[in-house]
Coordinates of C-alpha atoms in Angstrom, one line a residue:
X161 CA 17.4 19.7 -18.4
X162 CA 15.2 16.6 -18.7
X163 CA 16.8 13.1 -19.0
X164 CA 15.3 9.8 -19.8
X165 CA 15.2 7.0 -17.2
X166 CA 14.7 3.4 -18.4
X167 CA 12.1 1.6 -16.3
X168 CA 10.8 -1.9 -16.1
X169 CA 7.8 -3.6 -14.5
X170 CA 8.0 -7.1 -13.0
X171 CA 4.6 -8.7 -12.5
X172 CA 1.9 -7.6 -14.8
X173 CA -1.3 -8.3 -12.9
X174 CA -3.6 -5.5 -12.0
X175 CA -1.0 -3.7 -9.9
X176 CA 1.7 -3.9 -12.6
X177 CA -0.8 -2.3 -15.0
X178 CA -1.4 0.5 -12.5
X179 CA 2.3 1.2 -12.1
X180 CA 2.7 1.3 -15.9
X181 CA -0.1 3.7 -16.4
X182 CA 1.3 5.9 -13.5
X183 CA 4.6 6.1 -15.3
X184 CA 2.8 7.3 -18.5
X185 CA 0.9 10.0 -16.6
X186 CA 3.7 11.5 -14.5
X187 CA 5.0 13.9 -17.2
X188 CA 1.4 15.3 -17.7
X189 CA 0.8 16.0 -14.0
X190 CA 4.4 16.9 -12.9
X191 CA 5.9 18.5 -16.0
X192 CA 8.7 20.1 -13.9
X193 CA 10.2 16.7 -13.0
X194 CA 13.7 16.4 -14.5
X195 CA 13.2 12.7 -15.3
X196 CA 11.0 11.1 -18.0
X197 CA 10.3 7.4 -17.6
X198 CA 10.8 5.2 -20.7
X199 CA 9.2 1.8 -20.7
X200 CA 12.1 -0.5 -21.4
X201 CA 11.0 -4.0 -20.2
X202 CA 8.2 -6.0 -18.7
X203 CA 8.3 -9.4 -17.1
X204 CA 5.6 -11.9 -16.1
X205 CA 5.8 -15.7 -15.8
X206 CA 2.3 -16.2 -17.2
X207 CA 2.6 -17.1 -20.9
X208 CA 1.7 -14.3 -23.2
X209 CA 1.0 -11.7 -20.5
X210 CA 4.3 -9.7 -20.9
X211 CA 3.9 -9.7 -24.7
X212 CA 0.3 -8.4 -24.4
X213 CA 1.6 -5.6 -22.0
X214 CA 4.4 -4.7 -24.5
X215 CA 1.9 -4.5 -27.3
X216 CA -0.5 -2.3 -25.4
X217 CA 1.8 0.0 -23.6
X218 CA 5.0 0.0 -25.7
X219 CA 7.6 -1.7 -23.6
X220 CA 10.7 -2.3 -25.7
X221 CA 11.1 -5.9 -24.4
X222 CA 8.9 -8.6 -22.9
X223 CA 10.2 -11.5 -20.7
X224 CA 9.0 -14.5 -18.9
X225 CA 11.9 -14.4 -16.4
X226 CA 12.5 -11.3 -14.3
X227 CA 16.2 -12.1 -14.2
X228 CA 16.5 -10.8 -17.7
X229 CA 15.3 -7.4 -16.4
X230 CA 18.0 -7.4 -13.7
X231 CA 20.6 -8.1 -16.4
X232 CA 19.4 -5.4 -18.8
X233 CA 21.7 -2.3 -18.6
X234 CA 19.0 -0.2 -20.2
X235 CA 16.9 -0.6 -17.1
X236 CA 17.7 1.8 -14.3
X237 CA 14.5 1.6 -12.2
X238 CA 12.1 -1.3 -11.6
X239 CA 8.6 -1.6 -10.3
X240 CA 8.1 -4.9 -8.4
X241 CA 4.5 -5.9 -8.5
X242 CA 5.0 -9.6 -8.3
X243 CA 3.5 -11.9 -5.6
X244 CA 4.7 -11.4 -2.0
X245 CA 6.9 -14.5 -1.8
X246 CA 9.0 -13.1 -4.7
X247 CA 9.5 -9.6 -3.2
X248 CA 12.7 -10.4 -1.3
X249 CA 14.4 -12.3 -4.1
X250 CA 13.6 -9.8 -6.8
X251 CA 14.2 -6.8 -4.5
X252 CA 17.7 -8.0 -3.5
X253 CA 18.6 -8.8 -7.1
X254 CA 17.5 -5.5 -8.5
X255 CA 19.3 -3.5 -5.8
X256 CA 22.5 -5.5 -6.2
X257 CA 22.2 -4.8 -10.0
X258 CA 22.2 -1.1 -9.1
X259 CA 18.6 -0.5 -10.0
X260 CA 16.2 1.8 -8.1
X261 CA 13.1 0.0 -6.9
X262 CA 9.4 0.9 -6.5
X263 CA 8.1 -2.2 -4.6
X264 CA 4.6 -3.0 -3.5
X265 CA 3.9 -3.7 0.2
X266 CA 4.3 -5.7 2.3
X267 CA 7.8 -6.2 0.8
X268 CA 8.1 -9.9 1.4
X269 CA 6.6 -12.3 3.9
X270 CA 8.1 -11.0 7.2
X271 CA 9.9 -8.0 8.7
X272 CA 13.1 -9.9 8.0
X273 CA 12.4 -9.8 4.3
X274 CA 11.5 -6.1 4.4
X275 CA 14.7 -5.4 6.3
X276 CA 16.9 -7.4 3.9
X277 CA 15.6 -5.4 0.9
X278 CA 16.0 -2.1 2.8
X279 CA 19.6 -3.0 3.7
X280 CA 20.3 -4.0 0.1
X281 CA 19.0 -0.7 -1.2
X282 CA 21.0 1.3 1.3
X283 CA 24.2 -0.7 0.5
X284 CA 23.7 -0.2 -3.2
X285 CA 23.1 3.5 -2.9
X286 CA 19.8 3.3 -4.8
X287 CA 16.4 4.7 -4.0
X288 CA 13.5 2.6 -2.8
X289 CA 9.8 3.6 -2.7
X290 CA 7.0 1.4 -1.3
X291 CA 3.3 1.2 -2.3
X292 CA 1.6 2.8 0.7
X293 CA -0.7 4.8 -1.6
X294 CA -3.4 5.9 0.8
X295 CA -1.0 8.3 2.6
X296 CA -0.8 10.1 -0.8
X297 CA -4.5 11.2 -0.7
X298 CA -4.5 15.0 -0.4
X299 CA -7.1 14.8 2.4
X300 CA -4.8 12.5 4.4
X301 CA -2.0 15.1 4.0
X302 CA -4.3 17.8 5.1
X303 CA -5.4 15.7 8.1
X304 CA -1.8 15.2 9.1
X305 CA -1.1 18.9 9.0
X306 CA -4.3 19.6 11.0
X307 CA -3.3 17.1 13.7
X308 CA 0.3 18.4 13.8
X309 CA -0.9 22.0 14.2
X310 CA -2.7 21.2 17.4
X311 CA -6.1 22.3 16.0
X312 CA -7.8 19.3 17.5
X313 CA -5.7 19.4 20.7
X314 CA -3.7 16.5 21.9
X315 CA -4.6 13.3 20.1
X316 CA -6.3 10.9 22.5
X317 CA -7.4 8.0 20.3
X318 CA -7.7 6.8 16.7
X319 CA -9.8 4.2 14.9
X320 CA -8.5 2.9 11.5
X321 CA -10.7 0.5 9.5
X322 CA -10.0 -1.4 6.3
X323 CA -13.0 -3.5 5.3
X324 CA -13.4 -5.2 1.9
X325 CA -15.3 -8.0 0.3
X326 CA -12.8 -9.1 -2.3
X327 CA -12.4 -12.5 -0.6
X328 CA -16.0 -12.8 0.7
X329 CA -17.3 -15.2 -2.1
X330 CA -17.0 -18.8 -1.0
X331 CA -16.0 -19.7 -4.6
X332 CA -12.9 -17.4 -4.4
X333 CA -10.0 -19.4 -5.7
X334 CA -7.3 -20.7 -3.4
X335 CA -4.5 -18.7 -4.9
X336 CA -1.0 -17.9 -3.4
X337 CA -2.7 -15.1 -1.4
X338 CA -4.1 -17.7 1.0
X339 CA -0.9 -19.8 1.5
X340 CA 1.6 -19.1 4.2
X341 CA 4.6 -20.1 2.1
X342 CA 3.8 -17.8 -0.8
X343 CA 1.4 -15.2 0.6
X344 CA 2.7 -15.0 4.2
X345 CA 0.0 -13.3 6.2
X346 CA -3.5 -12.7 4.8
X347 CA -5.3 -9.5 5.5
X348 CA -2.4 -8.4 7.7
X349 CA -0.1 -7.9 4.7
X350 CA -2.8 -6.9 2.3
X351 CA -4.8 -4.3 4.2
X352 CA -3.5 -3.9 7.8
X353 CA -0.1 -3.0 6.4
X354 CA -1.8 0.2 5.0
X355 CA -3.5 0.7 8.3
X356 CA -0.1 0.6 10.2
X357 CA 1.4 3.1 7.7
X358 CA -1.5 5.5 8.1
X359 CA -1.3 5.2 11.9
X360 CA 2.4 6.1 11.8
X361 CA 2.0 8.8 9.2
X362 CA -0.7 10.6 11.2
X363 CA 0.3 9.9 14.8
X364 CA 3.9 8.7 15.0
X365 CA 5.5 5.6 16.3
X366 CA 3.6 2.6 17.8
X367 CA 4.9 1.5 21.1
X368 CA 3.0 -1.7 21.8
X369 CA 0.0 -3.6 20.5
X370 CA -2.2 -6.6 21.1
X371 CA -4.2 -8.4 18.4
X372 CA -6.8 -11.1 17.6
X373 CA -7.1 -12.8 14.2
X374 CA -9.6 -15.2 12.6
X375 CA -10.2 -17.3 9.5
X376 CA -13.9 -17.2 8.6
X377 CA -13.7 -19.1 5.2
X378 CA -11.4 -22.0 6.1
X379 CA -11.5 -23.9 2.7
X380 CA -11.4 -22.8 -0.9
X381 CA -11.1 -24.6 -4.3
X382 CA -7.7 -24.7 -6.0
X383 CA -7.5 -23.0 -9.4
X384 CA -6.9 -25.1 -12.5
X385 CA -5.0 -22.4 -14.4
X386 CA -3.3 -19.1 -14.2
X387 CA -5.0 -16.5 -12.0
X388 CA -5.0 -12.7 -11.8
X389 CA -6.7 -10.6 -9.2
X390 CA -9.4 -12.3 -7.2
X391 CA -10.8 -15.0 -9.5
X392 CA -13.3 -17.7 -8.6
X393 CA -12.9 -21.4 -8.9
X394 CA -15.6 -24.2 -8.8
X395 CA -15.2 -27.9 -8.9
X396 CA -11.5 -27.9 -8.0
X397 CA -9.9 -29.7 -5.1
X398 CA -10.6 -28.0 -1.8
X399 CA -7.6 -26.9 0.2
X400 CA -7.1 -25.0 3.5
X401 CA -6.9 -21.3 3.9
X402 CA -3.7 -20.8 5.9
X403 CA -3.7 -17.1 6.8
X404 CA -6.1 -14.8 8.5
X405 CA -9.3 -13.2 7.0
X406 CA -9.7 -10.7 9.9
X407 CA -7.6 -8.8 12.4
X408 CA -8.5 -6.5 15.3
X409 CA -5.7 -4.7 17.0
X410 CA -5.3 -2.3 20.0
X411 CA -2.4 0.1 19.6
X412 CA -0.4 2.2 22.1
X413 CA 1.5 5.1 20.6
X414 CA 4.7 6.6 21.9
X415 CA 2.8 9.9 22.3
X416 CA 0.4 8.3 24.8
X417 CA -2.5 8.1 22.3
X418 CA -4.5 4.9 22.0
X419 CA -5.8 3.2 18.8
X420 CA -7.9 0.5 17.2
X421 CA -7.0 -1.0 13.8
X422 CA -9.5 -3.4 12.3
X423 CA -9.2 -5.1 8.9
X424 CA -11.2 -7.8 7.1
X425 CA -11.1 -9.2 3.5
X426 CA -14.4 -11.1 3.8
X427 CA -16.8 -8.3 4.9
X428 CA -20.0 -8.9 2.9
X429 CA -21.5 -5.5 2.0
X430 CA -18.3 -3.6 2.3
X431 CA -16.3 -2.4 -0.8
X432 CA -13.1 -0.6 0.0
X433 CA -14.4 0.9 3.3
X434 CA -11.1 2.3 4.3
X435 CA -10.7 5.3 6.6
X436 CA -9.8 6.8 10.0
X437 CA -11.3 8.8 12.9
X438 CA -8.8 10.7 15.0
X439 CA -10.0 12.3 18.2
X440 CA -8.2 15.0 20.3
X441 CA -8.8 17.0 23.4
X442 CA -10.4 19.8 21.4
X443 CA -11.8 18.2 18.2
X444 CA -11.6 15.4 15.7
X445 CA -10.9 14.7 12.0
X446 CA -12.5 11.9 9.9
X447 CA -11.7 10.5 6.5
X448 CA -13.3 7.9 4.3
X449 CA -11.5 6.7 1.2
X450 CA -14.7 6.4 -0.7
X451 CA -15.2 10.2 -0.3
X452 CA -11.5 10.8 -0.9
X453 CA -11.6 14.5 -1.3
X454 CA -13.5 15.2 1.9
X455 CA -12.6 15.6 5.6
X456 CA -15.0 15.7 8.5
X457 CA -13.5 18.2 10.9
X458 CA -14.7 19.2 14.4
X459 CA -12.8 22.1 16.0
X460 CA -13.4 25.0 18.3
X461 CA -14.0 25.5 22.1
X462 CA -17.4 24.0 22.6
X463 CA -16.2 20.5 23.5
X464 CA -19.7 19.2 24.2
X465 CA -22.2 19.3 21.3
X466 CA -19.4 20.6 19.0
X467 CA -20.5 20.2 15.3
X468 CA -18.6 18.5 12.6
X469 CA -18.1 20.3 9.3
X470 CA -17.3 18.8 5.8
X471 CA -14.2 20.3 4.4
X472 CA -13.3 19.8 0.7
X473 CA -9.6 19.6 0.0
X474 CA -8.1 21.6 -2.8
X475 CA -4.9 23.2 -4.2
X476 CA -2.5 23.5 -1.3
X477 CA -3.4 20.1 0.1
X478 CA -0.8 17.5 -0.7
X479 CA -0.4 17.1 -4.5
X480 CA -4.0 18.0 -5.3
X481 CA -3.0 21.0 -7.5
X482 CA -1.2 18.6 -9.9
X483 CA -4.6 17.1 -10.8
X484 CA -7.4 19.6 -10.2
X485 CA -7.7 23.4 -10.3
X486 CA -10.2 23.9 -7.5
X487 CA -11.6 22.3 -4.4
X488 CA -14.2 19.5 -4.5
X489 CA -13.1 18.2 -7.9
X490 CA -12.8 14.4 -7.6
X491 CA -9.6 12.3 -7.6
X492 CA -9.3 8.6 -7.8
X493 CA -7.2 5.6 -6.7
X494 CA -5.0 5.7 -9.8
X495 CA -4.1 9.3 -9.1
X496 CA -2.6 8.2 -5.8
X497 CA -0.2 5.9 -7.7
X498 CA 0.7 8.7 -10.0
X499 CA 1.8 10.7 -6.9
X500 CA 3.7 7.6 -5.8
X501 CA 5.5 7.3 -9.1
X502 CA 6.3 11.0 -8.9
X503 CA 7.8 10.5 -5.4
X504 CA 9.9 7.6 -6.8
X505 CA 11.2 9.5 -9.8
X506 CA 11.9 12.6 -7.7
X507 CA 13.8 10.5 -5.2
X508 CA 16.0 9.3 -8.0
X509 CA 16.5 12.7 -9.6
X510 CA 17.4 14.4 -6.4
X511 CA 19.0 11.4 -4.6
X512 CA 16.8 12.2 -1.6
X513 CA 13.9 10.0 -0.4
X514 CA 10.4 11.3 -1.0
X515 CA 7.1 9.5 0.1
X516 CA 6.9 6.1 1.7
X517 CA 10.3 4.4 1.9
X518 CA 11.6 1.0 2.7
X519 CA 12.2 2.1 6.3
X520 CA 8.4 2.7 6.5
X521 CA 7.9 -0.9 5.1
X522 CA 10.2 -2.3 7.8
X523 CA 8.2 -0.5 10.5
X524 CA 4.9 -1.7 9.1
X525 CA 6.2 -5.3 8.7
X526 CA 7.5 -5.3 12.3
X527 CA 4.0 -4.3 13.5
X528 CA 2.4 -7.0 11.4
X529 CA 4.8 -9.6 12.9
X530 CA 4.0 -8.3 16.3
X531 CA 0.2 -8.7 15.6
X532 CA 0.8 -12.3 14.6
X533 CA 2.8 -13.1 17.7
X534 CA 0.2 -11.3 19.9
X535 CA -2.7 -13.3 18.4
X536 CA -0.7 -16.6 18.9
X537 CA 0.3 -15.7 22.5
X538 CA -2.8 -13.8 23.5
X539 CA -0.7 -11.0 24.9
X540 CA 0.6 -7.4 24.4
X541 CA 3.8 -7.2 22.3
X542 CA 6.2 -4.3 22.6
X543 CA 7.7 -2.7 19.4
X544 CA 11.4 -1.9 19.8

């Protein structure tokens, strides 16, 4: 029996739009799911944005204030795609109102924020899913199984990279993303949070780390109006960039493996260059987000001069079969969010967590806090 679930989206920038489209697509890709999302409400403080979203996507109600969503009994589940500094307040309010939440990383500004939302979800007995979408790539799922099977031997070391140019232009506006009070960390929360989640998803818990951070574009112009995404601003008053553009981190895993995690938001010439290289005693596995359906795999008994083969993922790898019938058919970023929406709705339907949870967000946020402390103190920091 299929039942309807009233959903709402809070924050309708690019990510809110992605969540909305994911809800619409879930029944097409996962027809066996016992829940069907119904778009009940959308909230955004920018004048006219919620109304435009309602007109385009069919939300029943549009609001400027997210508190009206919390008070709406028709809303049973909420996507929280608002700026980082609002994650804690909105997450707590929605959980306390008995609503399931799908919240974007990093879930607040600190590990304390993420832990508070996680505790509220647990206390309320609702489900919580977090937007660590890169783990949803079928190739990443295949890599995890390959590593766990021992096909590449005992993992010795991993390198995880997340390079982008979205903040590389010197005319990029000084939005909330660059302020400590509203954005918290910079590239740590935005990109390195994904890197930590991938590291844990593939290799297990991180035991200790040491990090170095830098700000390469120290001043930007303040915007004169509402912003969405990564807009430019010229002629405005210049202000300081308060959080990091770059991080380089050494990792020690509980397994004994070592790792390097590097992330940058001002890498000229790099567009979404995200991926990992995992090396073991008998082989290796490589993944590049820009070639999302491929894995580079080296395995065998040659050790020296052992070749690397390109493997195309297909049905049987992660949730690939819900999108394509045969190997080497392409998937895209938005498909990963459809998988995430499915995990969220399935968690609610079965009252069992699926996919990335708020516990994962707490682990990631704790690692990010440790990176900040390490960079400030120039030392290794253990993770409890």
